[in-house]
Every structure is written in C-alpha cells, then in structure tokens.
CSV table of C-alpha atoms in Angstrom, one decimal:
chain,number,residue,atom,x,y,z
A,1453,MET,CA,0.0,0.0,0.0
A,1454,ARG,CA,1.2,3.5,-0.8
A,1455,GLY,CA,-0.4,6.9,-1.1
A,1456,GLY,CA,-0.4,10.5,-0.1
A,1457,THR,CA,-1.6,14.0,-1.2
A,1458,VAL,CA,-1.2,14.5,-4.9
A,1459,GLN,CA,0.3,18.0,-5.4
A,1460,ILE,CA,-1.5,19.3,-8.5
A,1461,ASN,CA,-3.9,22.1,-9.1
A,1462,TRP,CA,-7.2,20.3,-8.8
A,1463,HIS,CA,-9.7,23.1,-8.9
A,1464,GLU,CA,-7.9,26.4,-9.5
A,1465,GLN,CA,-6.7,26.6,-5.9
A,1466,GLN,CA,-10.3,26.3,-4.7
A,1467,PRO,CA,-11.6,23.8,-2.1
A,1468,VAL,CA,-12.4,20.3,-3.5
A,1469,LEU,CA,-15.8,19.5,-2.0
A,1470,THR,CA,-16.6,16.1,-3.5
A,1471,LEU,CA,-15.3,13.2,-5.7
A,1472,ASP,CA,-16.4,9.9,-7.1
A,1473,PHE,CA,-14.9,7.1,-9.2
A,1474,HIS,CA,-16.5,6.0,-12.5
A,1475,PRO,CA,-18.2,2.6,-11.8
A,1476,VAL,CA,-16.3,0.7,-14.5
A,1477,SER,CA,-13.1,2.7,-15.2
A,1478,ARG,CA,-10.5,4.4,-13.1
A,1479,ARG,CA,-11.7,7.9,-14.0
A,1480,LEU,CA,-12.1,10.1,-11.0
A,1481,ALA,CA,-14.6,13.0,-11.1
A,1482,THR,CA,-14.0,15.9,-8.6
A,1483,GLY,CA,-16.2,18.9,-7.9
A,1484,GLY,CA,-15.2,22.1,-6.2
A,1485,SER,CA,-15.8,25.7,-5.3
A,1486,ASP,CA,-14.7,26.8,-8.8
A,1487,HIS,CA,-18.1,25.7,-10.1
A,1488,ASP,CA,-16.6,22.9,-12.3
A,1489,ILE,CA,-16.5,19.2,-12.4
A,1490,LYS,CA,-13.2,17.8,-13.6
A,1491,ILE,CA,-12.5,14.3,-14.9
A,1492,TRP,CA,-9.1,12.7,-14.1
A,1493,VAL,CA,-7.4,9.5,-15.1
A,1494,ILE,CA,-5.8,7.7,-12.1
A,1495,ALA,CA,-2.9,5.4,-12.8
A,1496,SER,CA,-0.2,3.7,-10.9
A,1497,ASP,CA,3.4,4.9,-11.1
A,1498,ASP,CA,5.7,2.0,-11.6
A,1499,SER,CA,8.6,3.7,-9.8
A,1500,ASP,CA,9.2,2.5,-6.3
A,1501,LYS,CA,7.4,4.5,-3.5
A,1502,LYS,CA,5.8,6.9,-6.0
A,1503,LEU,CA,2.3,8.2,-5.5
A,1504,PRO,CA,-0.5,7.3,-8.0
A,1505,THR,CA,-0.7,9.8,-10.8
A,1506,ALA,CA,-3.8,11.9,-11.7
A,1507,THR,CA,-3.9,13.2,-15.3
A,1508,TYR,CA,-6.5,15.8,-16.3
A,1509,HIS,CA,-8.9,14.6,-18.9
A,1510,SER,CA,-11.9,17.0,-19.3
A,1511,SER,CA,-14.1,19.6,-17.5
A,1512,LEU,CA,-17.9,19.8,-17.1
A,1513,SER,CA,-18.8,23.5,-16.8
A,1514,SER,CA,-22.4,24.4,-16.5
A,1515,HIS,CA,-22.9,25.3,-12.9
A,1516,SER,CA,-23.8,28.6,-11.3
A,1517,SER,CA,-22.2,27.8,-7.9
A,1518,ALA,CA,-19.9,25.4,-6.2
A,1519,VAL,CA,-20.4,21.7,-6.7
A,1520,ASN,CA,-21.1,20.1,-3.3
A,1521,VAL,CA,-21.7,16.5,-4.4
A,1522,LEU,CA,-21.4,14.3,-7.5
A,1523,ARG,CA,-22.2,10.6,-7.9
A,1524,PHE,CA,-22.0,8.4,-10.9
A,1525,SER,CA,-25.1,6.4,-11.7
A,1526,PRO,CA,-24.7,2.7,-10.7
A,1527,SER,CA,-26.4,1.5,-13.9
A,1528,GLY,CA,-23.8,3.0,-15.9
A,1529,GLY,CA,-29.9,24.6,-6.0
A,1530,GLY,CA,-30.3,22.1,-8.5
A,1531,ILE,CA,-29.1,18.8,-9.8
A,1532,ILE,CA,-27.6,18.3,-13.3
A,1533,ILE,CA,-27.3,14.9,-14.9
A,1534,TRP,CA,-24.5,14.6,-17.5
A,1535,LYS,CA,-24.2,11.9,-20.1
A,1536,LEU,CA,-21.0,10.9,-21.9
A,1537,HIS,CA,-20.9,11.3,-25.7
A,1538,SER,CA,-18.0,10.0,-27.8
A,1539,THR,CA,-16.3,12.3,-30.3
A,1540,ASP,CA,-13.4,12.2,-32.7
A,1541,ASP,CA,-11.3,14.0,-30.2
A,1542,GLY,CA,-12.1,11.5,-27.4
A,1543,GLU,CA,-15.1,12.2,-25.3
A,1544,ALA,CA,-17.5,15.1,-24.4
A,1545,TRP,CA,-20.0,15.4,-21.6
A,1546,LYS,CA,-23.3,17.0,-22.3
A,1547,VAL,CA,-26.1,18.0,-20.0
A,1548,GLN,CA,-28.9,15.4,-20.2
A,1549,LYS,CA,-31.3,16.8,-17.6
A,1550,THR,CA,-31.5,19.6,-15.1
A,1551,LEU,CA,-33.7,18.8,-12.0
A,1552,LEU,CA,-35.1,21.9,-10.4
A,1553,PHE,CA,-37.4,21.7,-7.4
A,1554,HIS,CA,-35.3,22.3,-4.2
A,1555,HIS,CA,-35.7,25.9,-2.9
A,1556,LYS,CA,-32.1,26.0,-1.9
A,1557,ASP,CA,-28.8,24.3,-2.7
A,1558,VAL,CA,-28.2,20.5,-2.6
A,1559,LEU,CA,-25.7,19.1,-0.1
A,1560,ASP,CA,-25.8,15.3,-0.9
A,1561,LEU,CA,-27.4,12.8,-3.3
A,1562,GLN,CA,-27.6,9.1,-3.9
A,1563,TRP,CA,-28.6,6.9,-6.8
A,1564,SER,CA,-31.0,3.9,-6.5
A,1565,GLN,CA,-29.3,0.6,-7.2
A,1566,ASP,CA,-30.9,0.3,-10.7
A,1567,GLY,CA,-30.0,3.9,-11.6
A,1568,ALA,CA,-33.6,4.8,-12.4
A,1569,PHE,CA,-34.1,7.1,-9.4
A,1570,LEU,CA,-32.0,9.3,-7.1
A,1571,VAL,CA,-32.6,11.1,-3.8
A,1572,SER,CA,-31.2,14.5,-2.9
A,1573,ALA,CA,-30.7,16.3,0.4
A,1574,SER,CA,-30.9,20.0,0.6
A,1575,VAL,CA,-30.4,23.2,2.7
A,1576,ASP,CA,-34.2,23.6,2.4
A,1577,ASN,CA,-34.6,20.9,5.1
A,1578,SER,CA,-36.0,18.3,2.7
A,1579,CYS,CA,-35.1,15.3,0.6
A,1580,ILE,CA,-36.5,14.7,-2.9
A,1581,VAL,CA,-36.9,11.4,-4.7
A,1582,TRP,CA,-36.4,11.9,-8.4
A,1583,ASP,CA,-37.3,9.8,-11.4
A,1584,ALA,CA,-34.0,10.2,-13.2
A,1585,ILE,CA,-35.4,8.9,-16.5
A,1586,LYS,CA,-38.3,11.3,-16.7
A,1587,GLY,CA,-36.6,14.1,-14.8
A,1588,SER,CA,-39.6,14.5,-12.5
A,1589,VAL,CA,-40.2,14.6,-8.8
A,1590,GLN,CA,-41.4,11.2,-7.4
A,1591,GLN,CA,-41.8,12.2,-3.8
A,1592,LYS,CA,-40.7,15.0,-1.3
A,1593,LEU,CA,-39.6,13.8,2.1
A,1594,GLU,CA,-40.1,16.3,4.8
A,1595,GLY,CA,-39.7,16.4,8.6
A,1596,HIS,CA,-36.2,17.7,9.3
A,1597,LEU,CA,-36.0,21.1,11.0
A,1598,HIS,CA,-32.5,22.1,9.7
A,1599,TYR,CA,-30.1,21.4,6.8
A,1600,VAL,CA,-30.2,17.8,5.5
A,1601,GLN,CA,-26.5,17.1,5.1
A,1602,GLY,CA,-26.5,13.4,4.1
A,1603,VAL,CA,-28.7,10.9,2.4
A,1604,ALA,CA,-28.3,7.2,1.6
A,1605,TRP,CA,-30.4,4.8,-0.5
A,1606,ASP,CA,-30.6,1.1,0.7
A,1607,PRO,CA,-29.2,-1.0,-2.2
A,1608,LEU,CA,-32.2,-3.3,-1.8
A,1609,GLY,CA,-34.5,-0.4,-2.4
A,1610,GLN,CA,-36.5,-0.7,0.8
A,1611,TYR,CA,-35.1,2.2,2.8
A,1612,ILE,CA,-33.8,5.8,2.5
A,1613,ALA,CA,-31.9,7.3,5.4
A,1614,SER,CA,-31.2,11.0,5.9
A,1615,LEU,CA,-29.1,12.8,8.4
A,1616,SER,CA,-29.5,16.5,9.4
A,1617,SER,CA,-27.9,19.2,11.5
A,1618,ASP,CA,-31.1,19.1,13.6
A,1619,ARG,CA,-29.4,16.2,15.3
A,1620,THR,CA,-31.7,13.5,13.9
A,1621,CYS,CA,-31.5,10.7,11.5
A,1622,ARG,CA,-34.8,9.7,9.7
A,1623,ILE,CA,-35.3,6.2,8.3
A,1624,TYR,CA,-37.9,6.1,5.5
A,1625,ALA,CA,-39.5,2.8,4.5
A,1626,ASN,CA,-41.0,2.2,1.0
A,1627,LYS,CA,-44.6,1.3,1.5
A,1628,PRO,CA,-46.5,1.5,-1.9
A,1629,GLN,CA,-50.1,2.5,-1.7
A,1630,GLY,CA,-53.1,1.1,-3.5
A,1631,LYS,CA,-54.4,-2.5,-4.0
A,1632,SER,CA,-53.9,-2.9,-7.7
A,1633,LYS,CA,-53.0,0.4,-9.3
A,1634,ASN,CA,-49.6,2.1,-8.8
A,1635,THR,CA,-48.3,-0.8,-6.7
A,1636,ASP,CA,-44.9,-0.1,-8.2
A,1637,ARG,CA,-44.9,3.5,-7.4
A,1638,MET,CA,-42.6,4.4,-4.5
A,1639,ASN,CA,-44.1,5.8,-1.3
A,1640,PHE,CA,-41.5,6.4,1.4
A,1641,VAL,CA,-42.9,6.8,5.0
A,1642,CYS,CA,-40.8,7.8,8.0
A,1643,GLN,CA,-40.5,4.6,10.1
A,1644,HIS,CA,-37.9,5.7,12.7
A,1645,THR,CA,-36.4,9.0,13.9
A,1646,LEU,CA,-33.2,8.7,15.8
A,1647,VAL,CA,-32.7,11.5,18.3
A,1648,LYS,CA,-31.5,10.4,21.7
A,1649,ALA,CA,-30.2,7.2,23.3
A,1650,GLU,CA,-30.1,6.0,26.8
A,1651,HIS,CA,-26.7,5.8,28.5
A,1652,GLN,CA,-25.8,4.4,31.9
A,1653,ASN,CA,-25.2,7.2,34.4
A,1654,HIS,CA,-21.6,7.7,35.6
A,1655,ASP,CA,-23.0,7.3,39.1
A,1656,GLU,CA,-24.5,3.8,39.0
A,1657,SER,CA,-26.9,4.7,41.9
A,1658,LYS,CA,-28.7,7.2,39.5
A,1659,PRO,CA,-31.0,6.2,36.7
A,1660,PRO,CA,-29.8,6.1,33.1
A,1661,VAL,CA,-29.8,9.4,31.2
A,1662,ARG,CA,-30.9,10.2,27.6
A,1663,ALA,CA,-28.4,12.1,25.5
A,1664,HIS,CA,-28.3,13.3,21.9
A,1665,LEU,CA,-26.8,10.8,19.4
A,1666,PHE,CA,-25.5,13.5,16.9
A,1667,HIS,CA,-23.6,16.8,16.8
A,1668,ASP,CA,-25.7,19.9,16.4
A,1669,GLU,CA,-25.5,22.6,13.8
A,1670,THR,CA,-22.2,23.9,15.2
A,1671,LEU,CA,-20.3,21.0,13.6
A,1672,PRO,CA,-17.9,22.8,11.2
A,1673,SER,CA,-18.8,20.9,8.1
A,1674,PHE,CA,-21.6,21.0,5.5
A,1675,PHE,CA,-21.5,17.2,5.1
A,1676,ARG,CA,-22.7,14.2,7.1
A,1677,ARG,CA,-22.3,11.6,4.4
A,1678,LEU,CA,-23.9,8.3,5.7
A,1679,ALA,CA,-23.7,5.1,3.7
A,1680,TRP,CA,-25.2,1.6,3.4
A,1681,SER,CA,-23.1,-1.5,3.0
A,1682,PRO,CA,-23.1,-2.9,-0.5
A,1683,ASP,CA,-25.3,-5.9,0.5
A,1684,GLY,CA,-27.6,-3.7,2.6
A,1685,SER,CA,-27.0,-5.5,5.8
A,1686,PHE,CA,-26.0,-2.4,7.8
A,1687,LEU,CA,-25.9,1.4,7.7
A,1688,VAL,CA,-23.2,3.6,9.1
A,1689,LEU,CA,-24.0,7.1,10.4
A,1690,PRO,CA,-21.3,9.8,10.9
A,1691,ALA,CA,-21.4,12.9,13.1
A,1692,GLY,CA,-22.1,10.9,16.2
A,1693,LEU,CA,-21.2,11.9,19.7
A,1694,CYS,CA,-21.4,9.9,23.0
A,1695,LYS,CA,-21.3,11.6,26.3
A,1696,TYR,CA,-20.0,9.7,29.3
A,1697,SER,CA,-19.8,11.7,32.5
A,1698,SER,CA,-18.0,15.0,31.4
A,1699,GLU,CA,-16.4,13.3,28.3
A,1700,VAL,CA,-17.7,13.8,24.8
A,1701,ILE,CA,-16.5,11.2,22.4
A,1702,ASN,CA,-16.8,11.5,18.6
A,1703,THR,CA,-18.2,8.3,17.1
A,1704,ALA,CA,-20.0,6.7,14.2
A,1705,TYR,CA,-23.0,4.4,14.6
A,1706,VAL,CA,-23.5,1.1,12.9
A,1707,MET,CA,-27.2,0.3,12.4
A,1708,SER,CA,-28.3,-3.3,11.8
A,1709,ARG,CA,-30.9,-3.8,9.1
A,1710,ARG,CA,-32.8,-6.0,11.5
A,1711,ASP,CA,-33.3,-3.1,13.9
A,1712,LEU,CA,-33.1,0.4,12.5
A,1713,SER,CA,-34.6,1.9,15.6
A,1714,ARG,CA,-31.4,2.1,17.5
A,1715,PRO,CA,-27.6,1.8,16.9
A,1716,ALA,CA,-26.1,-1.7,17.4
A,1717,ILE,CA,-22.4,-0.7,17.5
A,1718,GLN,CA,-20.5,2.5,17.8
A,1719,LEU,CA,-17.0,3.3,16.5
A,1720,PRO,CA,-15.4,5.8,18.9
A,1721,GLY,CA,-11.9,7.2,19.3
A,1722,ALA,CA,-11.7,10.0,16.7
A,1723,SER,CA,-10.2,13.3,17.9
A,1724,LYS,CA,-12.4,15.2,15.5
A,1725,ALA,CA,-16.0,14.8,14.4
A,1726,ILE,CA,-16.7,12.2,11.7
A,1727,VAL,CA,-18.2,13.7,8.5
A,1728,ALA,CA,-18.2,10.9,5.9
A,1729,VAL,CA,-18.5,7.2,5.4
A,1730,ARG,CA,-17.9,5.3,2.1
A,1731,PHE,CA,-18.0,1.5,1.5
A,1732,CYS,CA,-15.7,-0.4,-0.7
A,1733,PRO,CA,-17.9,-1.7,-3.6
A,1734,VAL,CA,-16.0,-5.1,-3.6
A,1735,LEU,CA,-16.8,-7.7,-1.0
A,1736,PHE,CA,-14.0,-10.0,0.2
A,1737,LYS,CA,-13.6,-13.6,1.3
A,1738,LEU,CA,-13.2,-14.3,5.0
A,1739,ARG,CA,-9.6,-14.8,6.2
A,1740,GLY,CA,-10.6,-16.7,9.3
A,1741,SER,CA,-8.0,-14.9,11.4
A,1742,GLN,CA,-10.4,-13.0,13.7
A,1743,SER,CA,-12.8,-14.7,16.0
A,1744,ASP,CA,-13.9,-11.7,18.0
A,1745,CYS,CA,-15.6,-9.7,15.3
A,1746,PHE,CA,-19.1,-8.1,15.6
A,1747,PHE,CA,-20.5,-9.1,12.2
A,1748,LYS,CA,-21.9,-12.5,11.4
A,1749,LEU,CA,-21.2,-12.3,7.7
A,1750,PRO,CA,-20.1,-15.0,5.1
A,1751,TYR,CA,-17.7,-12.4,3.6
A,1752,ARG,CA,-15.8,-9.3,4.7
A,1753,VAL,CA,-17.0,-5.7,4.1
A,1754,ILE,CA,-14.5,-2.9,4.1
A,1755,PHE,CA,-15.4,0.8,4.6
A,1756,ALA,CA,-13.7,4.1,5.1
A,1757,VAL,CA,-14.6,6.7,7.7
A,1758,ALA,CA,-13.4,10.3,7.5
A,1759,THR,CA,-13.1,12.8,10.3
A,1760,LEU,CA,-12.3,16.4,9.7
A,1761,ASN,CA,-8.6,15.6,9.6
A,1762,SER,CA,-8.1,11.8,9.4
A,1763,LEU,CA,-9.1,8.6,7.6
A,1764,TYR,CA,-10.0,5.3,9.2
A,1765,VAL,CA,-10.5,2.1,7.2
A,1766,TYR,CA,-12.5,-0.7,8.9
A,1767,ASP,CA,-12.8,-4.4,8.1
A,1768,THR,CA,-15.9,-6.3,9.5
A,1769,GLU,CA,-13.6,-9.2,10.4
A,1770,SER,CA,-11.4,-7.0,12.6
A,1771,VAL,CA,-12.3,-5.1,15.7
A,1772,ALA,CA,-9.7,-2.3,15.3
A,1773,PRO,CA,-9.3,-0.2,12.1
A,1774,ILE,CA,-6.9,-1.8,9.6
A,1775,LEU,CA,-5.6,1.6,8.6
A,1776,ILE,CA,-5.4,5.1,10.0
A,1777,HIS,CA,-4.1,7.9,7.8
A,1778,ALA,CA,-3.8,11.2,9.7
A,1779,GLY,CA,-2.2,14.6,9.1
A,1780,LEU,CA,-3.1,14.5,5.4
A,1781,HIS,CA,-4.6,17.9,4.9
A,1782,TYR,CA,-4.5,21.4,6.4
A,1783,ALA,CA,-8.3,21.9,6.1
A,1784,ALA,CA,-11.3,19.7,6.6
A,1785,ILE,CA,-11.9,16.5,4.6
A,1786,THR,CA,-15.1,16.7,2.5
A,1787,ASP,CA,-15.6,13.3,0.7
A,1788,ILE,CA,-14.4,9.8,0.2
A,1789,ALA,CA,-14.4,7.6,-3.0
A,1790,TRP,CA,-13.4,4.0,-3.8
A,1791,SER,CA,-12.5,2.8,-7.3
A,1792,SER,CA,-14.8,-0.1,-8.5
A,1793,ASP,CA,-12.0,-2.6,-8.3
A,1794,ALA,CA,-10.9,-1.5,-4.8
A,1795,LYS,CA,-7.5,-0.5,-6.2
A,1796,TYR,CA,-7.7,3.2,-5.1
A,1797,LEU,CA,-9.2,5.1,-2.2
A,1798,ALA,CA,-9.5,8.9,-2.7
A,1799,VAL,CA,-10.1,11.7,-0.3
A,1800,SER,CA,-11.0,15.3,-1.0
A,1801,SER,CA,-10.3,18.4,1.2
A,1802,ARG,CA,-11.1,22.0,1.5
A,1803,ASP,CA,-7.3,22.7,1.4
A,1804,CYS,CA,-7.7,22.4,-2.5
A,1805,PHE,CA,-5.9,19.0,-2.7
A,1806,CYS,CA,-6.9,15.3,-2.8
A,1807,THR,CA,-5.2,12.3,-1.4
A,1808,ILE,CA,-5.1,9.0,-3.3
A,1809,ILE,CA,-4.2,5.7,-1.6
A,1810,GLU,CA,-3.2,2.7,-3.8
A,1811,PHE,CA,-3.6,-0.9,-2.6
A,1812,GLU,CA,-1.4,-3.7,-3.9
A,1813,ASN,CA,-3.1,-6.6,-5.7
A,1814,GLU,CA,-5.3,-8.5,-3.2
A,1815,GLU,CA,-3.8,-6.6,-0.3
A,1816,LEU,CA,-7.4,-6.2,1.0
A,1817,GLY,CA,-8.1,-9.9,0.3
A,1818,LEU,CA,-9.7,-12.2,-2.3
A,1819,PRO,CA,-13.0,-10.9,-3.9
A,1820,TYR,CA,-16.2,-12.6,-2.9
A,1821,ASN,CA,-18.9,-13.2,-5.6
A,1822,LEU,CA,-22.1,-12.1,-4.0
A,1823,SER,CA,-25.3,-14.0,-4.8
A,1824,GLY,CA,-28.7,-14.0,-3.2
A,1825,THR,CA,-28.1,-10.5,-1.9
A,1826,LYS,CA,-31.5,-10.0,-0.3
A,1827,GLU,CA,-31.4,-13.2,1.7
A,1828,LEU,CA,-27.9,-12.5,3.0
A,1829,ALA,CA,-28.7,-9.0,3.9
A,1830,GLU,CA,-31.7,-9.9,6.0
A,1831,GLY,CA,-29.7,-12.4,8.1
A,1832,ASN,CA,-26.5,-10.5,8.8
A,1833,THR,CA,-25.6,-8.0,11.5
A,1834,ASN,CA,-27.5,-8.8,14.7
A,1835,CYS,CA,-26.7,-6.9,17.9
A,1836,GLU,CA,-28.2,-9.7,19.9
A,1837,ASN,CA,-25.4,-12.1,18.8
A,1838,MET,CA,-22.5,-9.7,19.3
A,1839,LYS,CA,-19.4,-11.3,20.9
A,1840,PRO,CA,-17.8,-9.8,24.0
A,1841,LEU,CA,-15.4,-6.9,23.4
A,1842,LYS,CA,-11.7,-7.0,23.8
A,1843,VAL,CA,-9.9,-3.8,24.6
A,1844,ASP,CA,-6.4,-4.7,23.6
A,1845,SER,CA,-6.8,-4.3,19.8
A,1846,MET,CA,-6.3,-0.5,19.6
A,1847,GLU,CA,-4.2,1.8,21.7
A,1848,ILE,CA,-4.4,5.6,21.5
A,1849,ASP,CA,-2.1,7.7,23.5
A,1850,ALA,CA,-3.6,11.1,23.9
A,1851,GLY,CA,-0.4,12.6,25.4
A,1852,SER,CA,1.7,11.6,22.4
A,1853,SER,CA,1.9,12.9,18.9
A,1854,LYS,CA,1.7,9.4,17.4
A,1855,ALA,CA,-1.3,7.0,17.3
A,1856,LYS,CA,-0.2,3.4,17.0
A,1857,ILE,CA,-2.8,0.9,15.7
A,1858,LYS,CA,-2.2,-2.8,16.4
A,1859,ALA,CA,-3.8,-5.0,13.8
A,1860,SER,CA,-3.5,-8.6,12.9
A,1861,SER,CA,-1.2,-9.8,10.1
A,1862,ALA,CA,-4.2,-10.7,8.1
A,1863,ALA,CA,-5.2,-7.0,8.0
A,1864,VAL,CA,-2.3,-6.1,5.8
A,1865,GLU,CA,-1.6,-9.4,4.2
A,1866,VAL,CA,-0.5,-9.2,0.5
A,1867,THR,CA,-1.1,-12.0,-2.0
A,1868,PRO,CA,-0.2,-12.0,-5.6
A,1869,SER,CA,-3.2,-12.1,-8.0
A,1870,PRO,CA,-5.2,-9.4,-9.6
A,1871,PRO,CA,-8.5,-8.2,-8.0
A,1872,VAL,CA,-11.8,-9.3,-9.6
A,1873,LEU,CA,-14.7,-7.0,-10.0
A,1874,ALA,CA,-17.8,-7.9,-8.0
A,1875,GLN,CA,-20.5,-9.1,-10.4
A,1876,ASN,CA,-23.0,-6.4,-9.5
A,1877,ASN,CA,-20.5,-3.7,-10.4
A,1878,ILE,CA,-20.3,-4.6,-14.1
A,1879,LEU,CA,-23.7,-3.4,-15.5
A,1880,MET,CA,-23.2,0.3,-15.0
A,1881,THR,CA,-23.6,3.4,-17.2
A,1882,LYS,CA,-21.6,6.6,-17.4
A,1883,ASP,CA,-24.2,9.1,-16.1
A,1884,VAL,CA,-23.1,11.4,-13.3
A,1885,ALA,CA,-25.3,13.7,-11.2
A,1886,GLU,CA,-24.1,16.6,-9.1
A,1887,GLY,CA,-25.6,19.0,-6.6
A,1888,ASN,CA,-24.6,22.6,-6.2
A,1889,ALA,CA,-23.2,23.9,-2.9
A,1890,THR,CA,-24.6,26.4,-0.5
A,1891,SER,CA,-24.1,30.0,-1.5
A,1892,GLU,CA,-21.5,32.1,0.3
A,1893,ASN,CA,-24.2,34.0,2.2
A,1894,ASP,CA,-25.5,30.7,3.7
A,1895,ARG,CA,-22.1,29.5,4.8
A,1896,PRO,CA,-21.4,29.5,8.6
A,1897,SER,CA,-18.3,31.4,9.5
A,1898,ALA,CA,-17.0,28.4,11.3
A,1899,VAL,CA,-16.5,26.5,8.0
A,1900,ASP,CA,-14.1,29.0,6.5
A,1901,ASN,CA,-12.3,29.4,9.8
A,1902,MET,CA,-12.3,25.8,11.0
A,1903,GLU,CA,-9.4,24.5,12.9
A,1904,VAL,CA,-8.0,21.1,12.1
A,1905,ASP,CA,-5.2,19.6,14.2
A,1906,VAL,CA,-2.4,18.5,11.8
A,1907,GLY,CA,0.9,17.4,13.1
A,1908,GLU,CA,2.5,17.2,9.7
A,1909,ASN,CA,1.2,17.8,6.2
A,1910,LYS,CA,2.0,14.2,5.2
A,1911,ALA,CA,1.5,11.2,7.5
A,1912,LYS,CA,4.4,8.8,7.9
A,1913,MET,CA,3.2,5.3,7.4
A,1914,GLU,CA,4.9,2.0,7.7
A,1915,VAL,CA,3.0,-1.0,6.5
A,1916,THR,CA,4.2,-4.4,7.6
A,1917,PRO,CA,2.4,-7.7,8.0
A,1918,VAL,CA,2.1,-6.9,11.7
A,1919,ALA,CA,1.0,-3.4,12.2
A,1920,VAL,CA,0.3,0.0,10.6
A,1921,GLN,CA,1.9,3.0,12.2
A,1922,VAL,CA,1.3,6.6,11.2
A,1923,THR,CA,2.3,10.0,12.5
A,1924,ALA,CA,-0.9,11.6,13.7
A,1925,PRO,CA,-2.0,14.8,15.5
A,1926,PRO,CA,-2.5,14.6,19.2
A,1927,VAL,CA,-5.5,12.4,19.9
A,1928,SER,CA,-8.1,13.3,22.5
A,1929,THR,CA,-11.3,11.7,23.5
A,1930,LYS,CA,-12.8,15.2,24.2
A,1931,ASN,CA,-13.9,17.8,21.8
A,1932,SER,CA,-11.8,20.4,23.5
A,1933,ALA,CA,-8.0,20.1,23.9
A,1934,SER,CA,-6.7,18.7,27.1
A,1935,SER,CA,-3.4,19.5,28.7
A,1936,LYS,CA,-3.4,16.2,30.7
A,1937,PRO,CA,-1.9,13.3,28.9
A,1938,THR,CA,-4.1,10.2,29.1
A,1939,LYS,CA,-3.8,6.8,27.7
A,1940,LYS,CA,-7.0,4.9,26.7
A,1941,ARG,CA,-7.7,1.6,24.9
A,1942,ILE,CA,-10.6,2.2,22.6
A,1943,THR,CA,-12.5,-0.3,20.5
A,1944,PRO,CA,-16.0,-0.4,18.9
A,1945,ILE,CA,-18.7,-0.8,21.5
A,1946,ALA,CA,-21.8,-2.9,21.3
A,1947,ILE,CA,-24.8,-0.9,22.6
A,1948,ASN,CA,-27.2,-2.9,24.7
C-alpha cells in the first residue's frame, strides 16, 4: 500500500468538495468551489514509492455555484445529470437533464441501485426522490428542522436514510399505496427517527440518562455523508457523539438492518467529528483470522470513515481499524471515494488537494462473488449475537503525537493475484449527477475558519504484516483540547 496527497492544481486553488470514481473505469470526477466538475485518469506509477498519478482529462462546466456533491449512476440549488458522448477527439460530456425543485442548494445525493431514481438532500430541510429517466419529482420527504446534510439509499430499495444538522436521523421505508394500481410507485414513509439514546449514568446509583446521538449545527462541516453496506446488511452514520460523564466522544454508529430503531455498535476514538462514510464496492472472502468480530457475515466488508482531519479504514472481520491515515490535509476532509476494483481510495479536502491511496493486488483480500443479496442482507448483522469486546486491539495515547494501531497480520496481508470486480458492479452506465453547494451567504463562518489539528502535512506510514503506524496529530477523547496526557484503549462498543 502506498499513497499521499497529490500536489496538483485540482480546482484552481479552490476547495475540493466532492469526488467519485467511475463505476467501470479508473476515471475520478471531482467537484469544487470553482463551479466545475473535472475528470481525471488515475494510474499507478511503476517507480518505487511513487504516488499514483492523476492526469487531467476534461471539464464539465455548466454550474452557477460550487459543486457540493457528485455521484456516478450505478447503472452505468439544483441537480444536473450529465451523459457521456463519444467524439473524434475522445469524449465530451453534455447536460442530459436539469432537475429543479429544491428551494435551496443541494448538499448530498444518492442513486438507487438500478440507476432509475435518485434522492437528494438540501439546505431547504427536505429530501426529494427523483425519477432520473423522466426528470420528474417522485416524492418529497419532509420532517427535518434544519439542513439535510447526508442521504443514503438502501441497495435493496427498501429504505432511505437522511441525516440532518437538527441532530436527527430519519429512516424512511418504502410502502407502496393502493391495492392494484400504482403498486410499483414508491411511497416512502418515515419509520424511525433517531434523536437520543439511553446511557448508563456515571453514578450507578442514579438512573440512566438520555443524550443526543449526533452533533448539532455547530459541527464545522456542510456534510454528514452516511452510507449503506453494498449488501444492505447495515448502515453507518457519521457525526455521532457519545457523552460519558463529562467526556464527549466523537463516534460513528452502525445500524443493523434487523433493527433500524437504535444503533447496534459505535466506532469511537476519533479526535475530530466524523463527517463521511464510504463503503468499498467489492466484498472479500473471510480470512478466518479474527474470532472476536461483531459481524456474522459470510464475507468481509471494508469501509472508510473520514473525520475532519483523518481517515480510518475498517474491516468487518477486525475489531480495530486496519488503517489510520492522519495529518493528510491542512483543512477539513469533505468526501471519500473507492474505485470499482478496490485498487484506489481517494479523499478530497477544503485545502484544495486530494489524497489517493493505492492498494497492492489483493492486499485487501480475495474478492467474494455475491449471490442471493436479499437473503444474505436480512440475516447478517445482529446486535443480539454480538461477541464480547476486547480492549487490547487498539491503543491511542492522547499525550503523544503518534497514534499506534495494532492490527492482525491478516489485515495487511498481500497475496499476488489481480482483483476481480464484483459481479454487481459490471452493469453500469456513465451518467453522473451533481448538486450545487450552499451559496456564500448561507455559509457558517465556522466553516471557513475551521481548525484542524495537523501534526504534519504528510503522514508517515509504515506497512508491515504486523502493524500499521502513522504520524498523527494529538488524539483526545474530548472535543476540546486537554493538557493532561491520558492513555486509553478504545474499541468499537456494542450498545445494549
């Protein structure tokens, strides 16, 4: 594994707000505050210890404000859908549809699995389900009281989840109306609203207390990008916080598909708030090296979690993260993207640069061919069958400038054959949708002046079959800095 910040002019020295890999090629699309989408070709550098290369390919310029989010269709202010047209000179992108219904700017969007629909989240406190083929509004989802900063569509098509700065997550279930007519027409109804959770009081003699699950609107980011696993078995929610006594811990919540009314697991330990989650589109075969994992799955799922200043990569067969990359950027991270073959992991930032991490062939494992997706998803993650936690897997020293993560040898094992694309990633088109960013007048002052702890511009990382070590900023379990050095062992926690 190798990677780092690619020092090129991505968006005319403007913040890079979003990025996404093409579903069948290694083209990377980025969107920024310069109002443009740019297409890049990502390739490996054969030289030893060289970063992957990003070569500019083309620009998509038809936007009146910054581009907050873009996502390629899995089947190959406003939202613009672009379509690829071949020309003698190579390729040209043309506007296929412009979807206008939101009263204010769009912060996040997600395609349905078949690419026929998409859902968008907006500053106008609502989500809209669009018919991408007709270009019409299918349904408007209301209920949030503040900006909707993240939205995710269940790959099985049953649920839509939205996350807002009003400190709530809403789970919408598809319940078509009518006995015979319009049975195929979507009708999403709010099934669960996650607001607070019950925690054991620090003083055991006192009754449990209820506390908010998520950060409020003072979180210095426009984005809370949640995500479903590729098989739909679980949902990961960013922007979480957990308060024990006087400590406030940043966390992400894992929701089991079997019970979307409450979190099953939390992933604590980040020194800054978590703002984005993205799953690797390829599933991997079990290695059989970890018996104390939380997920009863016949395969391994890998996902990346981004805080304001660091990147964590988790494996469902491992308790601790298999990779932590810190000190990458001087400003906040804004988005994460995986290439369709799991070869590259890309991160964008408001400091105008992107980081690209390249994995060796089968470094993450042997691909698993998924079949019977629906049956597998319904029988997977179950908080009732969680195994006991072990606290010796991950050690964070808050008084040191280095975070050392202990992982098993299987977490970084390298074997020599090329990765195979998951079967459900092959039938994909080349459409891309994007949403415009909030205008300058709507932008909280905290965003432009946000502080991110960065020890060094580039993280030092040593990858061996035993452990991954990076140079990281000082780590604290509190939101505010502490002058007292403390040492804590932190692992994911099962919530009873």
